[in-house]
Amino acid sequence: MASQTRQWLLTNPPVADIKLSGDDATFSLVTKELPPVGPNQALVKTLYLSNDPAQRTWIQKDQDPERLYLPPVQKDTPMKAFGICEVVQSEAENLKKGDLVLTEANWTEYSVQDAAALRPVQPDPEHGIKPTHFLGSLGFTGMTAYWGLVDVVRTTASDTVVVSGAAGATGSMVVQIAKHLVGCKRIIGIAGSDEKCRWVESLGADTCINYKSKSFKEDLIKATEGYVEVYYDNVGGEILDLMLTRMKRHGRIAACGAISNYNNGNEKQISNWNEVIFNRIEIRGLIVLDAMPKMGEIMETLSKGVKDGKIKMTEESETIVKSKFEDIPSTWMMLFQGGNQGKLITQLV
Amino acid sequence: MASQTRQWLLTNPPVADIKLSGDDATFSLVTKELPPVGPNQALVKTLYLSNDPAQRTWIQKDQDPERLYLPPVQKDTPMKAFGICEVVQSEAENLKKGDLVLTEANWTEYSVQDAAALRPVQPDPEHGIKPTHFLGSLGFTGMTAYWGLVDVVRTTASDTVVVSGAAGATGSMVVQIAKHLVGCKRIIGIAGSDEKCRWVESLGADTCINYKSKSFKEDLIKATEGYVEVYYDNVGGEILDLMLTRMKRHGRIAACGAISNYNNGNEKQISNWNEVIFNRIEIRGLIVLDAMPKMGEIMETLSKGVKDGKIKMTEESETIVKSKFEDIPSTWMMLFQGGNQGKLITQLV
């Protein structure tokens, strides 16, 4: 039985760029003793880690805890992350060795957890549902996509929708939900390569535009001729600024993420604010925590979508990176380098 | 009877700063023949002109007409402005010489107008209601304030409200409506001088903060301790950016104006966008045109407020500048120099 674990601690909360090495490295690897497993607790081993752009916001230097939606990661404590773990030893009635659970695994190999904090996950091979899907399409990611699109900005079949980060975990679910569950009039994805764009189109986008192309601005303007009702924003920054000029009068923007901001310090970004006024744009920030009261309902809708074949759960909808424990931070960094298609998952080997 | 009129034309639509003189002056003064007064028309003389920050947005160079909420002013046509005029000659049944009317007077001395475009105004000296009030508190300005605060961001008595441009035409009405009609919990104004701030407090703000003070940021943070539910934004830019950090979770922002942007070209401005996401802020742009279906109801509420003594209509709630026709542009420019308290009105002399 493991009595020690390796952990990645947050040692230097970053202001802008993440540093993977050097005296001021953002994270450091340590080995710690594990506490004994008490009653109603379990020792779990981390199998898969969820990689989320939002994690970057949890570690920002001097982040005011009152302004974040959950407690920021404290200096010299383990980096926070959701993960799928296997129960190694259980002192809880409802858990047995070998069970798979979803929990705040953090960047640790092993951890002792209260059973109440462990949510059993049930893969369903008949419908192609694997454990990792509970970190993505059938987890917080899928919930975020559905909640933002359907509840927060009230998207209906008559809407044309633009989605940025469309090849990312949330964006690729937004595209599928918009197309196959809501039945939107037209869906325009924005992603970071031609290959990703073709994949986004295979998920249901009517078109997908490569923001790294020289003709991006012209391409987007052409694709949004007549303007659009809904913009689901996962990236913030320049693409958001441009999209302000492409919204229909009384259009709605779901502000879900701003990955383009997270490593840029405090750069100023929006130049088209007048559009918000002139065209009476409605913008709503969203965090999946607000969806908790509707969690059961949303998860049922998504599971049904999977079983009906409307939401695709193929190899391509996840980027699973087999990583040594030492490589957790560099695998996570792929998020900010456009290295993933669909959910980026670390499989510890 | 006048057969000619002087007019100020928009000759060089500005990109950033307005130029009052030189070869590339924004406006130029010309004299034109007046057309004959036809049936159902009237010749009117402009007495008072409304000065509005929004006028700056109507003349922006290369403004895409599709993206503005009304037709932009075309090069070499008269500068658009609302005004109170006196009927000089009438060929319409419902109008007689000496009647006062509200209309799109533009920067002209005289104009021939269709009677249908002239809205008679009735001053009410008993309640202190003067003709100029129909350009401000009892006109589009008062409507904008009420519509934005009450309808667009659904302000109620339990809300704490911050208002920028609080000594301006719209802001000073927002303060009064919030305090005396809605009965908000707490009202915090932001204005450009200590003198203006004391006036804003006399209107009903619990406190008002001078944004030109060195301690502005600290003062605002202190005044908004515990954060606020509603921000009524008349200025955009840095103050909006700071206010994003002072909103309560699920707070609402009425994006009514952005006077700080109008002359700045295309400068980037917002650095705290993450706050919109983390704290699920709702932002809604607004234009008073959307309030038209409720115009009767809102005007009745405001008139009753005036008659009940809840909305103050004192000398101090307008800045009336007696100007020669030649000085119309420089009087208008006072808006951008913080030269007015309450509505800025040009009285032609």
mmCIF file of N, CA, C and O in Angstrom, chain A residues 57 63-64 66-69 227 233 238 240 244-247 249-250 255-258 261-262 266-287 289-290, chain B residues 57 63-64 66-69 227 233 238 240 244-247 249-250 255-258 261-262 266-287 290:
data_model
loop_
_atom_site.group_PDB
_atom_site.id
_atom_site.type_symbol
_atom_site.label_atom_id
_atom_site.label_comp_id
_atom_site.label_asym_id
_atom_site.label_seq_id
_atom_site.Cartn_x
_atom_site.Cartn_y
_atom_site.Cartn_z
ATOM 1 N N THR A 57 -6.766 30.346 -14.029
ATOM 2 C CA THR A 57 -7.306 31.470 -13.254
ATOM 3 C C THR A 57 -7.269 31.188 -11.750
ATOM 4 O O THR A 57 -7.333 32.112 -10.948
ATOM 5 N N GLN A 63 -4.570 36.910 -6.777
ATOM 6 C CA GLN A 63 -6.007 36.826 -7.078
ATOM 7 C C GLN A 63 -6.786 37.025 -5.775
ATOM 8 O O GLN A 63 -6.533 36.348 -4.783
ATOM 9 N N ASP A 64 -7.722 37.967 -5.807
ATOM 10 C CA ASP A 64 -8.560 38.204 -4.634
ATOM 11 C C ASP A 64 -9.556 37.048 -4.503
ATOM 12 O O ASP A 64 -10.386 36.843 -5.388
ATOM 13 N N GLU A 66 -12.172 36.675 -2.948
ATOM 14 C CA GLU A 66 -13.579 37.095 -3.002
ATOM 15 C C GLU A 66 -14.082 37.246 -4.423
ATOM 16 O O GLU A 66 -15.283 37.233 -4.667
ATOM 17 N N ARG A 67 -13.168 37.480 -5.385
ATOM 18 C CA ARG A 67 -13.571 37.737 -6.763
ATOM 19 C C ARG A 67 -13.531 36.505 -7.640
ATOM 20 O O ARG A 67 -13.936 36.547 -8.794
ATOM 21 N N LEU A 68 -12.994 35.400 -7.102
ATOM 22 C CA LEU A 68 -12.972 34.164 -7.872
ATOM 23 C C LEU A 68 -14.172 33.330 -7.450
ATOM 24 O O LEU A 68 -14.740 33.539 -6.385
ATOM 25 N N TYR A 69 -14.550 32.386 -8.276
ATOM 26 C CA TYR A 69 -15.788 31.631 -8.023
ATOM 27 C C TYR A 69 -15.564 30.416 -7.144
ATOM 28 O O TYR A 69 -16.518 29.725 -6.775
ATOM 29 N N TYR A 227 -25.184 39.180 -39.758
ATOM 30 C CA TYR A 227 -24.967 39.180 -38.312
ATOM 31 C C TYR A 227 -25.590 37.968 -37.617
ATOM 32 O O TYR A 227 -26.335 37.210 -38.222
ATOM 33 N N ASP A 233 -18.580 32.551 -26.235
ATOM 34 C CA ASP A 233 -17.173 32.974 -26.194
ATOM 35 C C ASP A 233 -16.353 32.153 -25.210
ATOM 36 O O ASP A 233 -16.575 32.210 -24.005
ATOM 37 N N GLU A 238 -9.123 39.443 -28.696
ATOM 38 C CA GLU A 238 -9.350 39.991 -30.039
ATOM 39 C C GLU A 238 -10.553 39.392 -30.750
ATOM 40 O O GLU A 238 -11.235 40.077 -31.510
ATOM 41 N N LEU A 240 -13.274 38.135 -29.342
ATOM 42 C CA LEU A 240 -14.452 38.753 -28.711
ATOM 43 C C LEU A 240 -14.666 40.163 -29.262
ATOM 44 O O LEU A 240 -15.786 40.551 -29.619
ATOM 45 N N LEU A 244 -17.976 41.521 -31.361
ATOM 46 C CA LEU A 244 -18.896 42.607 -30.969
ATOM 47 C C LEU A 244 -19.439 43.315 -32.211
ATOM 48 O O LEU A 244 -20.560 43.816 -32.209
ATOM 49 N N THR A 245 -18.640 43.319 -33.275
ATOM 50 C CA THR A 245 -19.066 44.003 -34.508
ATOM 51 C C THR A 245 -19.921 43.099 -35.402
ATOM 52 O O THR A 245 -20.383 43.532 -36.449
ATOM 53 N N ARG A 246 -20.092 41.841 -34.999
ATOM 54 C CA ARG A 246 -20.818 40.879 -35.836
ATOM 55 C C ARG A 246 -22.131 40.412 -35.196
ATOM 56 O O ARG A 246 -22.763 39.464 -35.690
ATOM 57 N N MET A 247 -22.511 41.037 -34.081
ATOM 58 C CA MET A 247 -23.738 40.649 -33.384
ATOM 59 C C MET A 247 -24.928 41.383 -33.967
ATOM 60 O O MET A 247 -24.855 42.566 -34.285
ATOM 61 N N ARG A 249 -28.567 43.200 -33.698
ATOM 62 C CA ARG A 249 -29.191 44.047 -32.684
ATOM 63 C C ARG A 249 -29.856 43.138 -31.648
ATOM 64 O O ARG A 249 -30.517 42.167 -32.009
ATOM 65 N N HIS A 250 -29.603 43.435 -30.370
ATOM 66 C CA HIS A 250 -30.131 42.632 -29.257
ATOM 67 C C HIS A 250 -29.540 41.210 -29.213
ATOM 68 O O HIS A 250 -30.140 40.307 -28.632
ATOM 69 N N ALA A 255 -20.371 34.662 -22.022
ATOM 70 C CA ALA A 255 -18.951 34.834 -21.693
ATOM 71 C C ALA A 255 -18.542 33.669 -20.804
ATOM 72 O O ALA A 255 -18.742 33.692 -19.593
ATOM 73 N N CYS A 256 -18.024 32.628 -21.429
ATOM 74 C CA CYS A 256 -17.731 31.374 -20.730
ATOM 75 C C CYS A 256 -16.265 31.268 -20.373
ATOM 76 O O CYS A 256 -15.903 30.726 -19.336
ATOM 77 N N GLY A 257 -15.400 31.775 -21.246
ATOM 78 C CA GLY A 257 -13.972 31.656 -20.996
ATOM 79 C C GLY A 257 -13.222 32.740 -21.729
ATOM 80 O O GLY A 257 -13.783 33.443 -22.566
ATOM 81 N N ALA A 258 -11.950 32.883 -21.384
ATOM 82 C CA ALA A 258 -11.136 33.928 -21.995
ATOM 83 C C ALA A 258 -9.692 33.454 -22.038
ATOM 84 O O ALA A 258 -8.794 34.117 -21.548
ATOM 85 N N ASN A 261 -6.758 35.609 -22.531
ATOM 86 C CA ASN A 261 -6.369 36.575 -21.478
ATOM 87 C C ASN A 261 -5.507 35.968 -20.390
ATOM 88 O O ASN A 261 -4.807 36.685 -19.681
ATOM 89 N N TYR A 262 -5.654 34.674 -20.175
ATOM 90 C CA TYR A 262 -5.207 34.122 -18.906
ATOM 91 C C TYR A 262 -3.713 34.294 -18.639
ATOM 92 O O TYR A 262 -3.298 34.392 -17.495
ATOM 93 N N ASN A 266 -2.191 41.985 -17.536
ATOM 94 C CA ASN A 266 -3.358 42.850 -17.386
ATOM 95 C C ASN A 266 -3.575 43.705 -18.624
ATOM 96 O O ASN A 266 -3.934 44.867 -18.550
ATOM 97 N N GLU A 267 -3.383 43.090 -19.777
ATOM 98 C CA GLU A 267 -3.436 43.812 -21.044
ATOM 99 C C GLU A 267 -4.853 44.320 -21.342
ATOM 100 O O GLU A 267 -5.821 43.610 -21.110
ATOM 101 N N LYS A 268 -4.925 45.499 -21.919
ATOM 102 C CA LYS A 268 -6.243 46.022 -22.306
ATOM 103 C C LYS A 268 -6.663 45.433 -23.649
ATOM 104 O O LYS A 268 -5.824 45.221 -24.514
ATOM 105 N N GLN A 269 -7.951 45.214 -23.836
ATOM 106 C CA GLN A 269 -8.339 44.407 -24.978
ATOM 107 C C GLN A 269 -9.506 44.825 -25.847
ATOM 108 O O GLN A 269 -9.537 44.486 -27.009
ATOM 109 N N ILE A 270 -10.484 45.475 -25.309
ATOM 110 C CA ILE A 270 -11.707 45.700 -26.093
ATOM 111 C C ILE A 270 -11.720 47.110 -26.694
ATOM 112 O O ILE A 270 -11.629 48.096 -25.960
ATOM 113 N N SER A 271 -11.857 47.196 -28.006
ATOM 114 C CA SER A 271 -11.917 48.522 -28.626
ATOM 115 C C SER A 271 -13.303 48.816 -29.211
ATOM 116 O O SER A 271 -13.572 49.946 -29.593
ATOM 117 N N ASN A 272 -14.147 47.817 -29.277
ATOM 118 C CA ASN A 272 -15.457 48.011 -29.928
ATOM 119 C C ASN A 272 -16.616 48.065 -28.934
ATOM 120 O O ASN A 272 -17.725 47.610 -29.241
ATOM 121 N N TRP A 273 -16.362 48.621 -27.760
ATOM 122 C CA TRP A 273 -17.394 48.650 -26.719
ATOM 123 C C TRP A 273 -18.660 49.365 -27.179
ATOM 124 O O TRP A 273 -19.778 49.017 -26.776
ATOM 125 N N ASN A 274 -18.467 50.406 -28.035
ATOM 126 C CA ASN A 274 -19.649 51.139 -28.510
ATOM 127 C C ASN A 274 -20.698 50.217 -29.116
ATOM 128 O O ASN A 274 -21.896 50.517 -29.066
ATOM 129 N N GLU A 275 -20.242 49.111 -29.702
ATOM 130 C CA GLU A 275 -21.182 48.164 -30.310
ATOM 131 C C GLU A 275 -22.162 47.616 -29.273
ATOM 132 O O GLU A 275 -23.310 47.321 -29.593
ATOM 133 N N VAL A 276 -21.677 47.434 -28.047
ATOM 134 C CA VAL A 276 -22.544 46.915 -26.982
ATOM 135 C C VAL A 276 -23.729 47.870 -26.804
ATOM 136 O O VAL A 276 -24.875 47.439 -26.635
ATOM 137 N N ILE A 277 -23.420 49.170 -26.870
ATOM 138 C CA ILE A 277 -24.466 50.177 -26.688
ATOM 139 C C ILE A 277 -25.330 50.291 -27.946
ATOM 140 O O ILE A 277 -26.545 50.091 -27.894
ATOM 141 N N PHE A 278 -24.685 50.582 -29.068
ATOM 142 C CA PHE A 278 -25.433 50.857 -30.306
ATOM 143 C C PHE A 278 -26.381 49.696 -30.642
ATOM 144 O O PHE A 278 -27.491 49.918 -31.100
ATOM 145 N N ASN A 279 -25.887 48.478 -30.462
ATOM 146 C CA ASN A 279 -26.687 47.323 -30.881
ATOM 147 C C ASN A 279 -27.301 46.563 -29.719
ATOM 148 O O ASN A 279 -27.773 45.443 -29.880
ATOM 149 N N ARG A 280 -27.289 47.211 -28.531
ATOM 150 C CA ARG A 280 -27.989 46.675 -27.347
ATOM 151 C C ARG A 280 -27.642 45.206 -27.143
ATOM 152 O O ARG A 280 -28.526 44.340 -27.058
ATOM 153 N N ILE A 281 -26.344 44.936 -27.119
ATOM 154 C CA ILE A 281 -25.896 43.559 -26.942
ATOM 155 C C ILE A 281 -26.038 43.175 -25.476
ATOM 156 O O ILE A 281 -25.808 43.990 -24.581
ATOM 157 N N GLU A 282 -26.451 41.944 -25.256
ATOM 158 C CA GLU A 282 -26.551 41.407 -23.896
ATOM 159 C C GLU A 282 -25.381 40.452 -23.703
ATOM 160 O O GLU A 282 -25.181 39.546 -24.508
ATOM 161 N N ILE A 283 -24.637 40.653 -22.626
ATOM 162 C CA ILE A 283 -23.483 39.796 -22.340
ATOM 163 C C ILE A 283 -23.705 39.183 -20.967
ATOM 164 O O ILE A 283 -24.055 39.895 -20.022
ATOM 165 N N ARG A 284 -23.506 37.876 -20.858
ATOM 166 C CA ARG A 284 -23.682 37.233 -19.560
ATOM 167 C C ARG A 284 -22.503 36.314 -19.274
ATOM 168 O O ARG A 284 -22.241 35.374 -20.029
ATOM 169 N N GLY A 285 -21.827 36.606 -18.170
ATOM 170 C CA GLY A 285 -20.786 35.702 -17.717
ATOM 171 C C GLY A 285 -21.416 34.441 -17.146
ATOM 172 O O GLY A 285 -22.530 34.468 -16.635
ATOM 173 N N LEU A 286 -20.689 33.320 -17.243
ATOM 174 C CA LEU A 286 -21.256 32.083 -16.704
ATOM 175 C C LEU A 286 -20.183 31.184 -16.117
ATOM 176 O O LEU A 286 -19.038 31.165 -16.572
ATOM 177 N N ILE A 287 -20.570 30.482 -15.099
ATOM 178 C CA ILE A 287 -19.727 29.495 -14.415
ATOM 179 C C ILE A 287 -20.637 28.297 -14.169
ATOM 180 O O ILE A 287 -21.794 28.461 -13.767
ATOM 181 N N LEU A 289 -20.891 26.235 -11.937
ATOM 182 C CA LEU A 289 -21.420 26.063 -10.576
ATOM 183 C C LEU A 289 -22.883 26.487 -10.482
ATOM 184 O O LEU A 289 -23.661 25.906 -9.729
ATOM 185 N N ASP A 290 -23.243 27.516 -11.267
ATOM 186 C CA ASP A 290 -24.625 27.994 -11.220
ATOM 187 C C ASP A 290 -25.607 26.964 -11.774
ATOM 188 O O ASP A 290 -26.818 27.085 -11.567
ATOM 189 N N THR B 57 -21.133 60.082 -31.721
ATOM 190 C CA THR B 57 -21.124 58.773 -32.382
ATOM 191 C C THR B 57 -21.817 58.832 -33.744
ATOM 192 O O THR B 57 -21.596 57.973 -34.583
ATOM 193 N N GLN B 63 -18.268 55.347 -40.077
ATOM 194 C CA GLN B 63 -19.229 54.586 -39.270
ATOM 195 C C GLN B 63 -20.129 53.784 -40.207
ATOM 196 O O GLN B 63 -20.717 54.338 -41.126
ATOM 197 N N ASP B 64 -20.215 52.494 -39.968
ATOM 198 C CA ASP B 64 -21.085 51.632 -40.772
ATOM 199 C C ASP B 64 -22.538 51.908 -40.367
ATOM 200 O O ASP B 64 -22.920 51.692 -39.220
ATOM 201 N N GLU B 66 -25.170 50.422 -40.798
ATOM 202 C CA GLU B 66 -25.885 49.246 -40.281
ATOM 203 C C GLU B 66 -25.629 49.017 -38.801
ATOM 204 O O GLU B 66 -26.386 48.320 -38.142
ATOM 205 N N ARG B 67 -24.495 49.498 -38.295
ATOM 206 C CA ARG B 67 -24.121 49.221 -36.914
ATOM 207 C C ARG B 67 -24.523 50.346 -35.970
ATOM 208 O O ARG B 67 -24.332 50.222 -34.753
ATOM 209 N N LEU B 68 -24.998 51.475 -36.504
ATOM 210 C CA LEU B 68 -25.452 52.559 -35.635
ATOM 211 C C LEU B 68 -26.963 52.435 -35.482
ATOM 212 O O LEU B 68 -27.628 51.792 -36.278
ATOM 213 N N TYR B 69 -27.496 53.048 -34.445
ATOM 214 C CA TYR B 69 -28.909 52.854 -34.140
ATOM 215 C C TYR B 69 -29.815 53.835 -34.873
ATOM 216 O O TYR B 69 -31.037 53.737 -34.775
ATOM 217 N N TYR B 227 -19.372 45.314 -2.437
ATOM 218 C CA TYR B 227 -19.751 45.267 -3.860
ATOM 219 C C TYR B 227 -21.190 45.746 -4.108
ATOM 220 O O TYR B 227 -21.945 45.969 -3.170
ATOM 221 N N ASP B 233 -23.655 52.772 -16.462
ATOM 222 C CA ASP B 233 -22.421 53.283 -17.069
ATOM 223 C C ASP B 233 -22.700 54.301 -18.165
ATOM 224 O O ASP B 233 -23.250 53.970 -19.211
ATOM 225 N N GLU B 238 -11.894 53.397 -18.548
ATOM 226 C CA GLU B 238 -11.233 53.013 -17.298
ATOM 227 C C GLU B 238 -12.183 52.847 -16.125
ATOM 228 O O GLU B 238 -11.983 52.003 -15.261
ATOM 229 N N LEU B 240 -15.386 52.002 -16.275
ATOM 230 C CA LEU B 240 -16.080 50.724 -16.500
ATOM 231 C C LEU B 240 -15.165 49.561 -16.100
ATOM 232 O O LEU B 240 -15.595 48.623 -15.414
ATOM 233 N N LEU B 244 -15.926 46.760 -13.139
ATOM 234 C CA LEU B 244 -16.064 45.302 -13.297
ATOM 235 C C LEU B 244 -15.561 44.578 -12.042
ATOM 236 O O LEU B 244 -16.058 43.509 -11.699
ATOM 237 N N THR B 245 -14.608 45.191 -11.361
ATOM 238 C CA THR B 245 -14.048 44.563 -10.151
ATOM 239 C C THR B 245 -14.867 44.878 -8.904
ATOM 240 O O THR B 245 -14.560 44.390 -7.810
ATOM 241 N N ARG B 246 -15.902 45.702 -9.048
ATOM 242 C CA ARG B 246 -16.695 46.127 -7.881
ATOM 243 C C ARG B 246 -18.133 45.624 -7.936
ATOM 244 O O ARG B 246 -18.978 46.041 -7.129
ATOM 245 N N MET B 247 -18.413 44.749 -8.890
ATOM 246 C CA MET B 247 -19.775 44.224 -9.034
ATOM 247 C C MET B 247 -19.953 43.003 -8.144
ATOM 248 O O MET B 247 -19.078 42.151 -8.044
ATOM 249 N N ARG B 249 -21.539 39.338 -7.319
ATOM 250 C CA ARG B 249 -21.843 38.169 -8.130
ATOM 251 C C ARG B 249 -23.240 38.360 -8.741
ATOM 252 O O ARG B 249 -24.162 38.781 -8.038
ATOM 253 N N HIS B 250 -23.359 38.095 -10.046
ATOM 254 C CA HIS B 250 -24.619 38.265 -10.777
ATOM 255 C C HIS B 250 -25.075 39.729 -10.844
ATOM 256 O O HIS B 250 -26.256 40.006 -11.051
ATOM 257 N N ALA B 255 -25.196 49.487 -19.963
ATOM 258 C CA ALA B 255 -24.206 50.172 -20.809
ATOM 259 C C ALA B 255 -24.941 51.217 -21.626
ATOM 260 O O ALA B 255 -25.483 50.934 -22.688
ATOM 261 N N CYS B 256 -24.965 52.433 -21.092
ATOM 262 C CA CYS B 256 -25.778 53.504 -21.682
ATOM 263 C C CYS B 256 -24.942 54.432 -22.541
ATOM 264 O O CYS B 256 -25.393 54.944 -23.553
ATOM 265 N N GLY B 257 -23.703 54.669 -22.116
ATOM 266 C CA GLY B 257 -22.856 55.593 -22.856
ATOM 267 C C GLY B 257 -21.409 55.294 -22.599
ATOM 268 O O GLY B 257 -21.064 54.514 -21.705
ATOM 269 N N ALA B 258 -20.548 55.892 -23.414
ATOM 270 C CA ALA B 258 -19.116 55.641 -23.278
ATOM 271 C C ALA B 258 -18.364 56.889 -23.699
ATOM 272 O O ALA B 258 -17.501 56.853 -24.566
ATOM 273 N N ASN B 261 -14.791 57.047 -24.592
ATOM 274 C CA ASN B 261 -14.325 56.395 -25.833
ATOM 275 C C ASN B 261 -14.487 57.263 -27.074
ATOM 276 O O ASN B 261 -13.815 57.028 -28.072
ATOM 277 N N TYR B 262 -15.467 58.147 -27.046
ATOM 278 C CA TYR B 262 -15.951 58.685 -28.308
ATOM 279 C C TYR B 262 -14.884 59.425 -29.117
ATOM 280 O O TYR B 262 -14.951 59.450 -30.337
ATOM 281 N N ASN B 266 -9.544 54.148 -31.688
ATOM 282 C CA ASN B 266 -9.889 52.749 -31.526
ATOM 283 C C ASN B 266 -9.066 52.104 -30.416
ATOM 284 O O ASN B 266 -8.636 50.959 -30.514
ATOM 285 N N GLU B 267 -8.883 52.852 -29.355
ATOM 286 C CA GLU B 267 -8.016 52.411 -28.251
ATOM 287 C C GLU B 267 -8.604 51.198 -27.527
ATOM 288 O O GLU B 267 -9.813 51.136 -27.307
ATOM 289 N N LYS B 268 -7.746 50.282 -27.122
ATOM 290 C CA LYS B 268 -8.213 49.127 -26.350
ATOM 291 C C LYS B 268 -8.373 49.512 -24.879
ATOM 292 O O LYS B 268 -7.598 50.308 -24.361
ATOM 293 N N GLN B 269 -9.366 48.926 -24.225
ATOM 294 C CA GLN B 269 -9.717 49.496 -22.931
ATOM 295 C C GLN B 269 -9.970 48.573 -21.759
ATOM 296 O O GLN B 269 -9.778 48.976 -20.630
ATOM 297 N N ILE B 270 -10.451 47.389 -21.969
ATOM 298 C CA ILE B 270 -10.899 46.589 -20.831
ATOM 299 C C ILE B 270 -9.836 45.548 -20.451
ATOM 300 O O ILE B 270 -9.449 44.733 -21.286
ATOM 301 N N SER B 271 -9.396 45.563 -19.211
ATOM 302 C CA SER B 271 -8.405 44.566 -18.782
ATOM 303 C C SER B 271 -8.988 43.574 -17.771
ATOM 304 O O SER B 271 -8.365 42.579 -17.464
ATOM 305 N N ASN B 272 -10.168 43.860 -17.275
ATOM 306 C CA ASN B 272 -10.737 43.005 -16.221
ATOM 307 C C ASN B 272 -11.894 42.140 -16.719
ATOM 308 O O ASN B 272 -12.854 41.888 -15.980
ATOM 309 N N TRP B 273 -11.807 41.696 -17.973
ATOM 310 C CA TRP B 273 -12.903 40.916 -18.554
ATOM 311 C C TRP B 273 -13.192 39.642 -17.759
ATOM 312 O O TRP B 273 -14.341 39.186 -17.680
ATOM 313 N N ASN B 274 -12.125 39.049 -17.184
ATOM 314 C CA ASN B 274 -12.336 37.825 -16.402
ATOM 315 C C ASN B 274 -13.415 37.994 -15.339
ATOM 316 O O ASN B 274 -14.096 37.031 -14.987
ATOM 317 N N GLU B 275 -13.548 39.204 -14.826
ATOM 318 C CA GLU B 275 -14.564 39.461 -13.795
ATOM 319 C C GLU B 275 -15.965 39.169 -14.314
ATOM 320 O O GLU B 275 -16.837 38.740 -13.562
ATOM 321 N N VAL B 276 -16.184 39.452 -15.600
ATOM 322 C CA VAL B 276 -17.501 39.193 -16.193
ATOM 323 C C VAL B 276 -17.825 37.711 -16.049
ATOM 324 O O VAL B 276 -18.957 37.332 -15.733
ATOM 325 N N ILE B 277 -16.804 36.879 -16.275
ATOM 326 C CA ILE B 277 -17.001 35.428 -16.190
ATOM 327 C C ILE B 277 -17.086 34.981 -14.730
ATOM 328 O O ILE B 277 -18.082 34.404 -14.306
ATOM 329 N N PHE B 278 -16.025 35.280 -13.968
ATOM 330 C CA PHE B 278 -15.951 34.786 -12.586
ATOM 331 C C PHE B 278 -17.186 35.163 -11.782
ATOM 332 O O PHE B 278 -17.686 34.384 -10.976
ATOM 333 N N ASN B 279 -17.645 36.396 -11.978
ATOM 334 C CA ASN B 279 -18.752 36.875 -11.154
ATOM 335 C C ASN B 279 -20.076 36.941 -11.915
ATOM 336 O O ASN B 279 -21.030 37.553 -11.443
ATOM 337 N N ARG B 280 -20.113 36.273 -13.066
ATOM 338 C CA ARG B 280 -21.358 36.128 -13.832
ATOM 339 C C ARG B 280 -22.084 37.465 -13.963
ATOM 340 O O ARG B 280 -23.274 37.602 -13.639
ATOM 341 N N ILE B 281 -21.321 38.461 -14.437
ATOM 342 C CA ILE B 281 -21.913 39.787 -14.574
ATOM 343 C C ILE B 281 -22.782 39.819 -15.827
ATOM 344 O O ILE B 281 -22.451 39.218 -16.839
ATOM 345 N N GLU B 282 -23.889 40.510 -15.716
ATOM 346 C CA GLU B 282 -24.791 40.704 -16.861
ATOM 347 C C GLU B 282 -24.618 42.134 -17.347
ATOM 348 O O GLU B 282 -24.721 43.072 -16.555
ATOM 349 N N ILE B 283 -24.355 42.286 -18.633
ATOM 350 C CA ILE B 283 -24.173 43.616 -19.214
ATOM 351 C C ILE B 283 -25.202 43.779 -20.321
ATOM 352 O O ILE B 283 -25.363 42.899 -21.156
ATOM 353 N N ARG B 284 -25.883 44.920 -20.317
ATOM 354 C CA ARG B 284 -26.870 45.166 -21.369
ATOM 355 C C ARG B 284 -26.696 46.561 -21.941
ATOM 356 O O ARG B 284 -26.796 47.552 -21.209
ATOM 357 N N GLY B 285 -26.447 46.605 -23.241
ATOM 358 C CA GLY B 285 -26.424 47.899 -23.917
ATOM 359 C C GLY B 285 -27.835 48.429 -24.049
ATOM 360 O O GLY B 285 -28.797 47.663 -24.115
ATOM 361 N N LEU B 286 -27.968 49.746 -24.075
ATOM 362 C CA LEU B 286 -29.318 50.314 -24.212
ATOM 363 C C LEU B 286 -29.317 51.587 -25.027
ATOM 364 O O LEU B 286 -28.350 52.345 -25.035
ATOM 365 N N ILE B 287 -30.388 51.774 -25.733
ATOM 366 C CA ILE B 287 -30.643 52.966 -26.541
ATOM 367 C C ILE B 287 -32.102 53.328 -26.272
ATOM 368 O O ILE B 287 -32.969 52.453 -26.253
ATOM 369 N N ASP B 290 -35.485 51.994 -27.879
ATOM 370 C CA ASP B 290 -36.191 50.773 -27.485
ATOM 371 C C ASP B 290 -37.307 51.057 -26.484
ATOM 372 O O ASP B 290 -38.165 50.208 -26.244
#
